[in-house]
CSV table of C-alpha atoms in Angstrom, one decimal:
chain,number,residue,atom,x,y,z
A,1,MET,CA,7.3,6.8,12.2
A,2,PHE,CA,10.5,6.6,10.2
A,3,ASP,CA,12.5,8.6,7.7
A,4,ARG,CA,15.2,8.1,5.1
A,5,PRO,CA,18.3,9.9,4.1
A,6,ALA,CA,17.6,12.3,1.3
A,7,ASP,CA,19.6,10.4,-1.3
A,8,PHE,CA,17.7,7.2,-0.9
A,9,LYS,CA,16.2,5.8,-4.2
A,10,ASP,CA,13.0,3.7,-4.2
A,11,THR,CA,14.4,1.1,-6.5
A,12,LEU,CA,13.9,-2.0,-4.4
A,13,HIS,CA,10.2,-2.2,-3.7
A,14,PRO,CA,7.8,-0.1,-5.9
A,15,THR,CA,4.5,-1.4,-4.8
A,16,LEU,CA,3.6,-0.2,-1.3
A,17,HIS,CA,5.0,3.3,-1.1
A,18,ASP,CA,5.6,4.3,-4.7
A,19,GLU,CA,7.8,7.4,-4.5
A,20,SER,CA,7.0,8.3,-8.1
A,21,ARG,CA,3.3,8.8,-7.2
A,22,GLN,CA,3.9,11.1,-4.2
A,23,GLY,CA,1.9,14.3,-4.8
A,24,GLU,CA,0.1,12.8,-7.8
A,25,ALA,CA,-2.9,14.8,-9.0
A,26,LEU,CA,-5.7,12.5,-9.9
A,27,VAL,CA,-7.8,13.2,-13.0
A,28,ILE,CA,-10.8,11.4,-14.6
A,29,GLU,CA,-13.4,12.2,-17.2
A,30,ARG,CA,-16.4,14.4,-16.4
A,31,THR,CA,-19.6,12.7,-15.6
A,32,ALA,CA,-23.2,13.5,-16.6
A,33,LYS,CA,-23.8,15.0,-13.2
A,34,TYR,CA,-21.3,17.8,-13.7
A,35,THR,CA,-22.4,21.0,-12.1
A,36,GLY,CA,-19.5,23.2,-13.2
A,37,ARG,CA,-17.4,22.8,-10.0
A,38,LYS,CA,-13.9,21.5,-10.2
A,39,LEU,CA,-11.9,19.3,-7.8
A,40,TYR,CA,-8.2,19.0,-7.5
A,41,ILE,CA,-7.0,16.0,-5.3
A,42,GLU,CA,-3.4,15.3,-4.5
A,43,SER,CA,-2.2,12.2,-2.6
A,44,TYR,CA,0.8,11.2,-0.5
A,45,GLY,CA,1.8,8.1,1.4
A,46,CYS,CA,1.0,4.4,1.0
A,47,ALA,CA,-1.3,2.5,-1.4
A,48,MET,CA,-4.1,2.8,1.2
A,49,ASN,CA,-4.1,6.6,0.8
A,50,PHE,CA,-4.3,6.4,-3.0
A,51,ALA,CA,-7.1,3.9,-2.7
A,52,ASP,CA,-8.9,6.3,-0.4
A,53,SER,CA,-8.5,9.1,-2.9
A,54,GLU,CA,-10.4,6.9,-5.4
A,55,ILE,CA,-13.3,6.6,-2.8
A,56,VAL,CA,-13.3,10.4,-2.3
A,57,ALA,CA,-13.3,11.0,-6.0
A,58,SER,CA,-16.3,8.7,-6.4
A,59,ILE,CA,-18.3,10.6,-3.8
A,60,MET,CA,-17.3,14.0,-5.2
A,61,LEU,CA,-18.2,13.0,-8.8
A,62,ASP,CA,-21.6,11.9,-7.5
A,63,MET,CA,-21.9,15.5,-6.1
A,64,GLY,CA,-21.4,16.9,-9.6
A,65,PHE,CA,-17.7,17.8,-9.5
A,66,GLU,CA,-15.2,17.1,-12.2
A,67,THR,CA,-11.4,16.7,-11.6
A,68,THR,CA,-8.7,19.0,-12.8
A,69,SER,CA,-4.9,18.6,-13.0
A,70,GLN,CA,-4.4,22.4,-12.3
A,71,TYR,CA,-5.0,23.4,-8.6
A,72,LYS,CA,-5.2,27.1,-9.4
A,73,GLU,CA,-8.4,26.5,-11.4
A,74,ALA,CA,-10.1,24.3,-8.8
A,75,ASP,CA,-13.1,25.2,-6.6
A,76,VAL,CA,-12.1,22.6,-4.1
A,77,ILE,CA,-8.6,21.4,-3.3
A,78,PHE,CA,-8.0,18.2,-1.3
A,79,ILE,CA,-4.7,16.9,-0.2
A,80,ASN,CA,-4.7,13.3,1.1
A,81,THR,CA,-2.0,13.1,3.7
A,82,CYS,CA,0.4,10.7,5.4
A,83,SER,CA,1.6,10.9,9.0
A,84,ILE,CA,4.0,7.9,8.8
A,85,ARG,CA,7.2,9.9,8.0
A,86,ASP,CA,8.3,13.4,9.0
A,87,ASN,CA,9.3,14.3,5.4
A,88,ALA,CA,5.8,13.5,4.1
A,89,GLU,CA,4.3,15.9,6.6
A,90,GLN,CA,6.8,18.7,5.6
A,91,ARG,CA,5.9,18.2,1.9
A,92,VAL,CA,2.2,18.5,2.7
A,93,ARG,CA,2.7,21.7,4.7
A,94,ASN,CA,4.7,23.2,1.9
A,95,ARG,CA,1.9,22.4,-0.6
A,96,LEU,CA,-0.7,23.9,1.7
A,97,ARG,CA,1.1,27.1,1.7
A,98,GLU,CA,1.1,27.1,-2.1
A,99,PHE,CA,-2.6,26.3,-2.1
A,100,GLY,CA,-3.2,29.2,0.4
A,101,ALA,CA,-1.4,31.6,-2.0
A,102,ALA,CA,-3.8,30.5,-4.8
A,103,LYS,CA,-6.8,31.0,-2.5
A,104,LYS,CA,-5.8,34.6,-1.9
A,105,LYS,CA,-6.3,35.2,-5.6
A,106,SER,CA,-9.6,33.1,-5.6
A,107,PRO,CA,-11.3,33.6,-2.2
A,108,GLY,CA,-14.1,31.2,-3.1
A,109,MET,CA,-11.7,28.3,-3.2
A,110,THR,CA,-12.1,25.6,-0.5
A,111,ILE,CA,-9.0,23.8,0.8
A,112,GLY,CA,-9.3,20.5,2.6
A,113,VAL,CA,-7.0,18.0,4.3
A,114,LEU,CA,-7.9,14.3,4.2
A,115,GLY,CA,-6.4,11.2,5.8
A,116,CYS,CA,-4.0,10.5,8.5
A,117,MET,CA,-2.6,14.0,9.2
A,118,ALA,CA,-6.2,15.3,9.4
A,119,GLU,CA,-6.9,13.4,12.6
A,120,ARG,CA,-3.6,14.2,14.2
A,121,LEU,CA,-3.2,17.9,13.4
A,122,LYS,CA,-6.9,19.1,13.1
A,123,SER,CA,-6.5,21.9,15.6
A,124,LYS,CA,-3.3,23.2,14.1
A,125,PHE,CA,-4.7,23.2,10.6
A,126,LEU,CA,-8.0,24.8,11.5
A,127,GLU,CA,-7.5,27.2,14.4
A,128,GLU,CA,-3.8,27.9,14.9
A,129,GLU,CA,-2.3,28.0,11.4
A,130,LYS,CA,-5.6,28.5,9.5
A,131,LEU,CA,-4.3,26.7,6.5
A,132,VAL,CA,-7.5,24.9,5.5
A,133,ASP,CA,-11.3,25.1,5.5
A,134,ILE,CA,-12.1,21.4,5.9
A,135,VAL,CA,-10.4,18.6,7.9
A,136,ILE,CA,-11.6,15.0,7.1
A,137,GLY,CA,-10.4,11.8,8.7
A,138,PRO,CA,-10.2,8.5,6.8
A,139,ASP,CA,-13.5,7.2,8.2
A,140,SER,CA,-15.5,10.4,7.5
A,141,TYR,CA,-15.6,10.6,3.7
A,142,ARG,CA,-19.4,9.9,3.5
A,143,ASP,CA,-19.8,13.2,5.3
A,144,LEU,CA,-18.2,15.1,2.4
A,145,PRO,CA,-21.5,16.6,1.1
A,146,ASN,CA,-22.3,18.1,4.5
A,147,LEU,CA,-18.7,19.4,5.0
A,148,ILE,CA,-18.6,21.0,1.6
A,149,ASN,CA,-21.9,22.7,2.3
A,150,GLN,CA,-20.5,24.1,5.6
A,151,ALA,CA,-17.5,25.5,3.8
A,152,ASP,CA,-19.6,27.0,1.0
A,153,GLU,CA,-21.5,28.9,3.7
A,154,GLY,CA,-18.2,30.4,5.0
A,155,GLY,CA,-17.6,28.1,7.9
A,156,ARG,CA,-14.8,25.7,8.8
A,157,ALA,CA,-15.8,22.0,8.9
A,158,VAL,CA,-14.2,19.0,10.6
A,159,ASN,CA,-15.0,15.4,11.0
A,160,VAL,CA,-12.2,13.1,12.1
A,161,LEU,CA,-14.3,10.6,14.1
A,162,LEU,CA,-12.9,7.1,13.8
A,163,SER,CA,-15.3,4.2,13.2
A,164,ARG,CA,-15.4,0.6,14.2
A,165,GLU,CA,-17.7,-0.3,11.2
A,166,GLU,CA,-16.8,1.9,8.2
A,167,THR,CA,-15.3,0.0,5.3
A,168,TYR,CA,-16.8,1.9,2.3
A,169,ALA,CA,-17.8,-1.5,0.9
A,170,ASP,CA,-20.8,-0.1,-1.0
A,171,ILE,CA,-18.8,2.7,-2.7
A,172,SER,CA,-17.3,1.8,-6.1
A,173,PRO,CA,-13.9,3.5,-6.3
A,174,VAL,CA,-13.2,5.6,-9.3
A,175,ARG,CA,-10.0,4.2,-10.8
A,176,LEU,CA,-7.8,7.3,-11.0
A,177,ASN,CA,-4.7,7.6,-13.3
A,178,SER,CA,-5.0,3.8,-13.8
A,179,ASN,CA,-3.3,1.8,-16.4
A,180,GLY,CA,-6.5,-0.2,-16.8
A,181,ILE,CA,-4.5,-3.4,-16.0
A,182,SER,CA,-3.7,-3.4,-12.2
A,183,ALA,CA,-5.9,-2.2,-9.4
A,184,PHE,CA,-5.9,-2.1,-5.6
A,185,VAL,CA,-8.9,-3.6,-3.8
A,186,SER,CA,-9.2,-2.5,-0.1
A,187,ILE,CA,-10.3,-5.5,2.0
A,188,MET,CA,-10.0,-4.0,5.5
A,189,ARG,CA,-9.2,-0.7,7.4
A,190,GLY,CA,-7.3,0.2,10.5
A,191,CYS,CA,-4.9,-1.8,12.6
A,192,ASP,CA,-4.9,-3.4,16.1
A,193,ASN,CA,-1.2,-4.2,16.4
A,194,MET,CA,-0.1,-1.0,18.3
A,195,CYS,CA,3.6,-1.2,17.2
A,196,SER,CA,5.3,1.4,19.3
A,197,PHE,CA,6.7,3.4,16.4
A,198,CYS,CA,3.4,3.6,14.4
A,199,VAL,CA,0.6,6.2,14.3
A,200,VAL,CA,-1.7,4.1,12.1
A,201,PRO,CA,-4.0,2.8,15.0
A,202,PHE,CA,-4.5,6.4,16.1
A,203,THR,CA,-5.1,7.9,12.7
A,204,ARG,CA,-7.0,5.0,11.0
A,205,GLY,CA,-8.6,3.3,14.0
A,206,ARG,CA,-9.2,-0.3,14.9
A,207,GLU,CA,-9.3,-3.2,12.4
A,208,ARG,CA,-12.5,-3.9,10.6
A,209,SER,CA,-12.9,-6.2,7.6
A,210,ARG,CA,-15.0,-5.6,4.6
A,211,ASP,CA,-17.5,-8.3,3.7
A,212,PRO,CA,-16.0,-10.8,1.3
A,213,TYR,CA,-18.9,-10.7,-1.2
A,214,SER,CA,-18.4,-7.1,-2.0
A,215,ILE,CA,-14.7,-7.7,-2.4
A,216,VAL,CA,-15.3,-10.5,-4.9
A,217,GLN,CA,-17.9,-8.4,-6.6
A,218,GLU,CA,-15.5,-5.5,-7.0
A,219,ALA,CA,-12.7,-7.8,-8.3
A,220,THR,CA,-15.1,-9.5,-10.7
A,221,GLU,CA,-16.2,-6.2,-12.1
A,222,LEU,CA,-12.6,-5.1,-12.5
A,223,PHE,CA,-11.8,-8.3,-14.5
A,224,ASN,CA,-14.9,-7.9,-16.6
A,225,ASN,CA,-13.7,-4.4,-17.4
A,226,GLY,CA,-10.3,-5.6,-18.7
A,227,TYR,CA,-8.2,-5.5,-15.5
A,228,LYS,CA,-5.7,-8.4,-15.2
A,229,GLU,CA,-4.4,-8.0,-11.7
A,230,VAL,CA,-5.7,-7.0,-8.3
A,231,THR,CA,-3.9,-6.4,-5.1
A,232,LEU,CA,-5.8,-7.1,-1.9
A,233,LEU,CA,-4.9,-4.2,0.4
A,234,GLY,CA,-4.9,-3.7,4.1
A,235,GLN,CA,-2.6,-2.6,6.9
A,236,ASN,CA,-2.4,-6.2,7.9
A,237,VAL,CA,-4.2,-8.4,5.4
A,238,ASP,CA,-3.6,-11.7,7.2
A,239,SER,CA,-5.7,-10.6,10.2
A,240,TYR,CA,-8.7,-10.2,7.8
A,241,LYS,CA,-11.7,-11.8,9.4
A,242,TRP,CA,-15.3,-11.2,8.5
A,243,SER,CA,-18.4,-12.7,10.2
A,244,SER,CA,-22.1,-12.3,9.9
A,245,GLY,CA,-25.1,-13.9,11.5
A,246,ASN,CA,-26.5,-14.5,8.0
A,247,GLY,CA,-23.7,-14.4,5.5
A,248,GLU,CA,-25.8,-15.6,2.5
A,249,GLN,CA,-28.1,-12.6,2.7
A,250,GLU,CA,-25.2,-10.3,2.4
A,251,ILE,CA,-24.9,-11.1,-1.3
A,252,GLU,CA,-27.2,-9.1,-3.6
A,253,ASN,CA,-26.0,-10.4,-7.0
A,254,GLY,CA,-27.9,-13.6,-7.7
A,255,GLU,CA,-25.3,-15.0,-10.1
A,256,LEU,CA,-22.5,-14.2,-7.7
A,257,THR,CA,-24.5,-15.9,-4.9
A,258,ALA,CA,-24.7,-19.2,-6.8
A,259,GLU,CA,-21.0,-19.0,-7.7
A,260,LEU,CA,-19.9,-18.5,-4.1
A,261,LEU,CA,-22.3,-21.0,-2.7
A,262,ALA,CA,-20.9,-23.5,-5.1
A,263,THR,CA,-17.4,-23.0,-3.7
A,264,GLY,CA,-18.7,-23.6,-0.2
A,265,ASN,CA,-18.2,-20.0,1.0
A,266,SER,CA,-21.7,-19.4,2.5
A,267,GLN,CA,-20.2,-19.9,6.0
A,268,GLN,CA,-20.8,-17.3,8.6
A,269,SER,CA,-17.1,-16.3,8.9
A,270,THR,CA,-14.3,-15.8,6.4
A,271,ASN,CA,-10.6,-15.6,7.1
A,272,PHE,CA,-7.9,-14.3,4.8
A,273,ALA,CA,-7.0,-17.7,3.2
A,274,GLN,CA,-10.7,-18.3,2.3
A,275,LEU,CA,-11.0,-14.8,0.9
A,276,LEU,CA,-7.8,-15.3,-1.2
A,277,GLU,CA,-9.3,-18.5,-2.6
A,278,MET,CA,-12.6,-16.8,-3.4
A,279,VAL,CA,-10.8,-14.0,-5.4
A,280,ALA,CA,-8.5,-16.5,-7.1
A,281,GLN,CA,-11.5,-18.5,-8.3
A,282,ILE,CA,-12.9,-15.5,-10.3
A,283,ASP,CA,-10.8,-16.4,-13.3
A,284,PRO,CA,-7.4,-18.0,-13.9
A,285,ASP,CA,-6.3,-15.0,-15.9
A,286,LEU,CA,-6.8,-12.6,-13.0
A,287,ARG,CA,-3.6,-12.3,-11.1
A,288,VAL,CA,-4.0,-11.9,-7.3
A,289,ARG,CA,-1.5,-10.1,-5.0
A,290,PHE,CA,-1.8,-9.0,-1.4
A,291,SER,CA,-0.1,-6.6,1.0
A,292,THR,CA,0.9,-6.2,3.8
A,293,SER,CA,1.4,-9.3,6.0
A,294,HIS,CA,2.3,-9.3,9.7
A,295,PRO,CA,4.7,-12.1,10.6
A,296,LYS,CA,2.5,-13.1,13.6
A,297,ASP,CA,-0.5,-13.7,11.3
A,298,ILE,CA,0.8,-15.3,8.1
A,299,THR,CA,-0.7,-18.8,8.4
A,300,ASP,CA,0.2,-22.1,6.8
A,301,GLU,CA,-3.4,-22.1,5.4
A,302,VAL,CA,-2.6,-18.9,3.4
A,303,LEU,CA,0.6,-20.5,2.1
A,304,HIS,CA,-1.2,-23.6,1.0
A,305,THR,CA,-3.8,-21.6,-0.7
A,306,MET,CA,-1.1,-19.7,-2.6
A,307,VAL,CA,0.3,-23.1,-3.8
A,308,LYS,CA,-3.2,-24.3,-4.8
A,309,TYR,CA,-3.8,-21.4,-7.3
A,310,ASP,CA,-1.3,-20.5,-10.0
A,311,ASN,CA,-2.8,-17.0,-10.4
A,312,ILE,CA,-2.0,-16.1,-6.8
A,313,CYS,CA,1.4,-14.5,-7.1
A,314,ASN,CA,4.4,-16.0,-5.2
A,315,HIS,CA,5.4,-12.9,-3.4
A,316,ILE,CA,4.9,-12.0,0.3
A,317,HIS,CA,5.7,-8.7,1.9
A,318,LEU,CA,6.8,-9.6,5.4
A,319,PRO,CA,8.1,-6.6,7.4
A,320,VAL,CA,10.8,-7.6,9.8
A,321,GLN,CA,11.6,-4.0,11.1
A,322,SER,CA,14.6,-5.4,13.1
A,323,GLY,CA,16.6,-8.6,13.3
A,324,ASN,CA,17.1,-8.3,17.1
A,325,SER,CA,14.5,-9.7,19.6
A,326,ARG,CA,15.1,-7.0,22.2
A,327,VAL,CA,14.5,-4.2,19.7
A,328,LEU,CA,11.5,-6.1,18.4
A,329,ASP,CA,10.1,-6.1,21.9
A,330,LEU,CA,10.6,-2.4,22.3
A,331,MET,CA,8.8,-2.0,19.0
A,332,ASN,CA,5.9,-4.1,20.3
A,333,ARG,CA,6.1,-6.3,17.3
A,334,THR,CA,4.9,-9.4,19.3
A,335,TYR,CA,7.4,-11.8,17.8
A,336,THR,CA,11.0,-12.7,18.2
A,337,ARG,CA,13.9,-13.1,15.8
A,338,GLU,CA,13.4,-16.9,16.1
A,339,TRP,CA,9.7,-16.7,15.4
A,340,TYR,CA,10.3,-14.6,12.3
A,341,LEU,CA,12.9,-17.0,11.0
A,342,GLU,CA,10.5,-19.9,11.5
A,343,ARG,CA,7.9,-18.2,9.4
A,344,VAL,CA,10.5,-17.5,6.7
A,345,ASP,CA,11.6,-21.2,6.8
A,346,THR,CA,8.0,-22.3,6.5
A,347,ILE,CA,7.3,-20.0,3.5
A,348,LYS,CA,10.4,-21.4,1.7
A,349,ARG,CA,9.4,-25.0,2.6
A,350,ILE,CA,5.8,-24.7,1.3
A,351,ILE,CA,6.6,-22.2,-1.6
A,352,PRO,CA,10.3,-22.8,-2.4
A,353,ASP,CA,10.4,-20.1,-5.1
A,354,CYS,CA,8.4,-17.5,-3.2
A,355,ALA,CA,9.8,-13.9,-3.3
A,356,ILE,CA,9.9,-12.2,0.1
A,357,SER,CA,10.2,-8.5,0.6
A,358,THR,CA,10.4,-6.5,3.9
A,359,ASP,CA,10.5,-3.2,5.8
A,360,VAL,CA,13.5,-2.4,8.0
A,361,ILE,CA,13.7,0.4,10.6
A,362,ILE,CA,17.3,1.5,11.2
A,363,GLY,CA,18.5,3.3,14.4
A,364,PHE,CA,15.4,2.6,16.6
A,365,CYS,CA,15.7,3.9,20.2
A,366,THR,CA,18.7,2.3,22.1
A,367,GLU,CA,19.7,0.1,19.2
A,368,THR,CA,23.3,-1.1,19.8
A,369,GLU,CA,25.9,-1.9,17.2
A,370,GLU,CA,25.5,-5.6,18.0
A,371,GLU,CA,21.7,-5.4,17.5
A,372,HIS,CA,22.3,-3.6,14.2
A,373,GLN,CA,24.5,-6.5,13.2
A,374,ASP,CA,21.6,-8.8,13.9
A,375,THR,CA,19.6,-7.0,11.3
A,376,LEU,CA,22.4,-7.4,8.8
A,377,SER,CA,22.6,-11.1,9.6
A,378,MET,CA,18.9,-11.5,9.2
A,379,MET,CA,19.1,-10.1,5.7
A,380,ASP,CA,22.0,-12.5,4.9
A,381,TYR,CA,19.8,-15.4,6.0
A,382,VAL,CA,16.5,-14.4,4.3
A,383,GLN,CA,18.0,-12.9,1.1
A,384,TYR,CA,15.1,-10.5,0.5
A,385,ASP,CA,14.1,-9.8,-3.0
A,386,PHE,CA,13.1,-6.2,-2.2
A,387,ALA,CA,13.2,-4.0,0.9
A,388,TYR,CA,12.0,-0.7,2.2
A,389,MET,CA,14.6,0.8,4.5
A,390,TYR,CA,14.1,3.8,6.8
A,391,THR,CA,16.0,5.5,9.5
A,392,TYR,CA,13.8,5.9,12.6
A,393,SER,CA,12.3,9.3,13.3
A,394,GLU,CA,10.0,9.9,16.2
A,395,ARG,CA,6.3,10.4,15.5
A,396,PRO,CA,4.3,12.4,18.0
A,397,GLY,CA,1.6,10.5,19.8
A,398,THR,CA,3.2,7.1,19.4
A,399,LEU,CA,4.1,4.8,22.3
A,400,ALA,CA,7.8,5.1,21.4
A,401,ALA,CA,7.6,8.9,21.6
A,402,LYS,CA,6.1,8.6,25.0
A,403,ARG,CA,8.3,5.9,26.4
A,404,PHE,CA,11.7,6.1,24.8
A,405,GLU,CA,14.3,8.6,23.8
A,406,ASP,CA,15.3,8.9,20.2
A,407,ASP,CA,19.0,8.6,21.2
A,408,ILE,CA,20.8,7.3,18.1
A,409,PRO,CA,22.8,10.2,16.5
A,410,GLN,CA,21.8,11.0,12.9
A,411,ASP,CA,25.3,10.2,11.6
A,412,VAL,CA,25.2,6.8,13.2
A,413,LYS,CA,21.7,6.2,11.7
A,414,THR,CA,22.9,7.2,8.3
A,415,ARG,CA,26.0,5.0,8.4
A,416,ARG,CA,23.9,2.0,9.5
A,417,PHE,CA,21.3,2.8,6.8
A,418,ASN,CA,24.0,2.7,4.2
A,419,GLU,CA,25.2,-0.7,5.5
A,420,VAL,CA,21.7,-2.1,5.3
A,421,LEU,CA,21.2,-0.6,1.8
A,422,ALA,CA,24.4,-2.1,0.5
A,423,LYS,CA,23.5,-5.5,2.0
A,424,GLN,CA,20.0,-5.4,0.4
A,425,GLN,CA,21.4,-4.3,-3.0
A,426,GLU,CA,23.8,-7.2,-2.8
A,427,GLY,CA,21.1,-9.7,-1.9
A,428,SER,CA,18.6,-8.4,-4.5
A,429,HIS,CA,21.2,-8.8,-7.2
A,430,LYS,CA,22.0,-12.3,-6.2
A,431,ARG,CA,18.3,-13.2,-6.3
A,432,LEU,CA,17.9,-11.6,-9.7
A,433,LEU,CA,20.9,-13.6,-11.1
A,434,LYS,CA,19.0,-16.9,-10.2
A,435,HIS,CA,16.4,-16.0,-12.8
A,436,LEU,CA,18.8,-15.9,-15.8
A,437,GLY,CA,18.0,-18.4,-18.5
A,438,LYS,CA,14.5,-19.1,-17.1
A,439,THR,CA,11.2,-18.3,-18.8
A,440,TYR,CA,8.3,-16.5,-16.9
A,441,ARG,CA,4.8,-15.5,-17.7
A,442,VAL,CA,4.9,-11.7,-17.6
A,443,LEU,CA,1.9,-9.3,-17.6
A,444,ILE,CA,2.7,-6.3,-19.8
A,445,ASP,CA,2.1,-3.1,-17.9
A,446,GLY,CA,3.1,-0.7,-20.7
A,447,LEU,CA,6.1,0.7,-22.5
A,448,SER,CA,9.4,1.0,-20.8
A,449,LYS,CA,10.1,4.4,-19.2
A,450,LYS,CA,13.4,4.6,-21.1
A,451,SER,CA,12.3,3.5,-24.6
A,452,ASP,CA,9.2,3.1,-26.7
A,453,LEU,CA,10.8,0.1,-28.3
A,454,ASP,CA,10.6,-1.9,-25.1
A,455,PHE,CA,7.8,-3.2,-23.0
A,456,SER,CA,7.8,-3.3,-19.2
A,457,GLY,CA,6.0,-5.9,-17.2
A,458,LYS,CA,6.0,-7.9,-13.9
A,459,THR,CA,6.6,-11.5,-13.1
A,460,GLU,CA,4.6,-13.2,-10.4
A,461,TYR,CA,7.4,-12.4,-8.1
A,462,ASN,CA,6.8,-8.7,-8.6
A,463,ILE,CA,10.0,-8.2,-10.5
A,464,THR,CA,10.1,-5.7,-13.3
A,465,VAL,CA,11.1,-7.2,-16.7
A,466,ILE,CA,12.1,-5.2,-19.8
A,467,PHE,CA,11.8,-6.8,-23.2
A,468,PRO,CA,11.5,-5.6,-26.9
A,469,VAL,CA,8.1,-4.8,-28.3
A,470,SER,CA,7.2,-7.7,-30.6
A,471,GLY,CA,4.3,-8.7,-32.8
A,472,ASP,CA,0.8,-7.4,-31.9
A,473,HIS,CA,1.3,-7.7,-28.2
A,474,LYS,CA,-0.1,-4.8,-26.1
A,475,PRO,CA,-0.4,-3.8,-22.4
A,476,GLY,CA,-2.6,-6.1,-20.5
A,477,ASP,CA,-1.4,-9.2,-22.4
A,478,TYR,CA,0.4,-12.1,-20.9
A,479,VAL,CA,3.6,-13.2,-22.7
A,480,ASN,CA,6.3,-15.7,-21.9
A,481,VAL,CA,9.7,-14.0,-21.5
A,482,MET,CA,13.0,-15.7,-21.4
A,483,ILE,CA,15.4,-13.8,-19.1
A,484,GLU,CA,18.8,-13.1,-20.7
A,485,ARG,CA,20.4,-10.6,-18.3
A,486,CYS,CA,19.8,-8.3,-15.4
A,487,THR,CA,20.6,-4.9,-13.9
A,488,PRO,CA,20.9,-4.6,-10.1
A,489,ALA,CA,17.1,-4.1,-10.0
A,490,THR,CA,15.5,-5.3,-13.3
A,491,LEU,CA,15.4,-8.4,-15.5
A,492,ILE,CA,15.9,-8.1,-19.2
A,493,GLY,CA,14.8,-10.7,-21.8
A,494,LYS,CA,12.8,-11.4,-24.9
A,495,ILE,CA,9.4,-12.9,-25.8
A,496,VAL,CA,9.6,-16.5,-26.7
A,497,THR,CA,6.1,-17.8,-26.6
A,498,THR,CA,2.6,-16.4,-25.7
A,499,LYS,CA,-0.5,-17.6,-23.9
């Protein structure tokens, strides 16, 4: 879908596509069902992929596997893939070659590709390049026992069927490499938007929403196990809509039933604003975030729900992609520049201190210099707190690849990218300066990466704060931090009071 110059640093928005986690090997403790077989699972891409790896790990542990951080000692290697950007695909291919070399030394090893690349490149992986034994699409993880058995018998196995129903609502994800404080909760799968640059509708299928009661149950269990923050996750969370002919019967936990009925949520349908309220009501000390929002679907009802509950964080990720209406139309974003600006104005009117982050695609097909300037002026107007910025790269199978020529020279894309990056860095720093002298409730994530003498935490605006270790505070605690200064991307302060 899009790519970035090699020197780009992910310093502006760490949540959705965390560059530091790319290629992360996921390791958890052995369960009582252990049969002696080891699983190595490595993930790339967005938060949805990492959440999917937790579902896969849960299924594999139930089959008697344990995880390992060393792929050369594994019986089964899975790589959970991303088709969004070309460089992600190249990294995956390079890793598969390394895994193949390990398999030559251990012929009994099974190699599998999961996720978005699996559906798109199944024939290449299995027949042409013979890089893998198993190919599994994002809706087929329940079929893992059968696919593993086929591979054990010497065959090659594939299941990339997309589903209109699968949400994995009944599978409790294994929290892999978790800090025990923050967790993603997947609320829906797939996407119906058909943006011309995006492969997600083809690799993850159509939108389907998970029932709200299983979501509340999962978030409740996380809080009871010590987690203090959940992020409700979906390709487009604001289009969440669940309905049932008999909603009350969907709840199995009696205590939870009474709790939800008391809040009036026994209706036959639930939209995202109602789900957000249900999760916020679990406990005031459970922070609630969500991502990602599509501008056409972010409703005033969602905004008013955010205002109603202090534990719903005042941060909205609202991808703009371009500041020009003609380019937005080519992208099939279904809104204009004016529509987007109206949504931003509404957010700022209803939630004056709300942080807004975004995605920007630079150098989309036929984008002119004047249209590029519209994107820069959009950034001046909105003053985004964070941004993901990408230069456009054509993704096979997308509508843009079929209809348009990728006609912007790379040097022009790079120059425009640098202009957008400079604009965003300037805007981010201006926004950070407005926090100086103020005190915020910060959730301690852990120690700072640079010093064991400092804590690192997040404000409700999703801004990282660094402050000295003090007293008996520990990760998972809320503390009040007074902001004294800032770097271009981080707030720095000290603990003044606690809650």
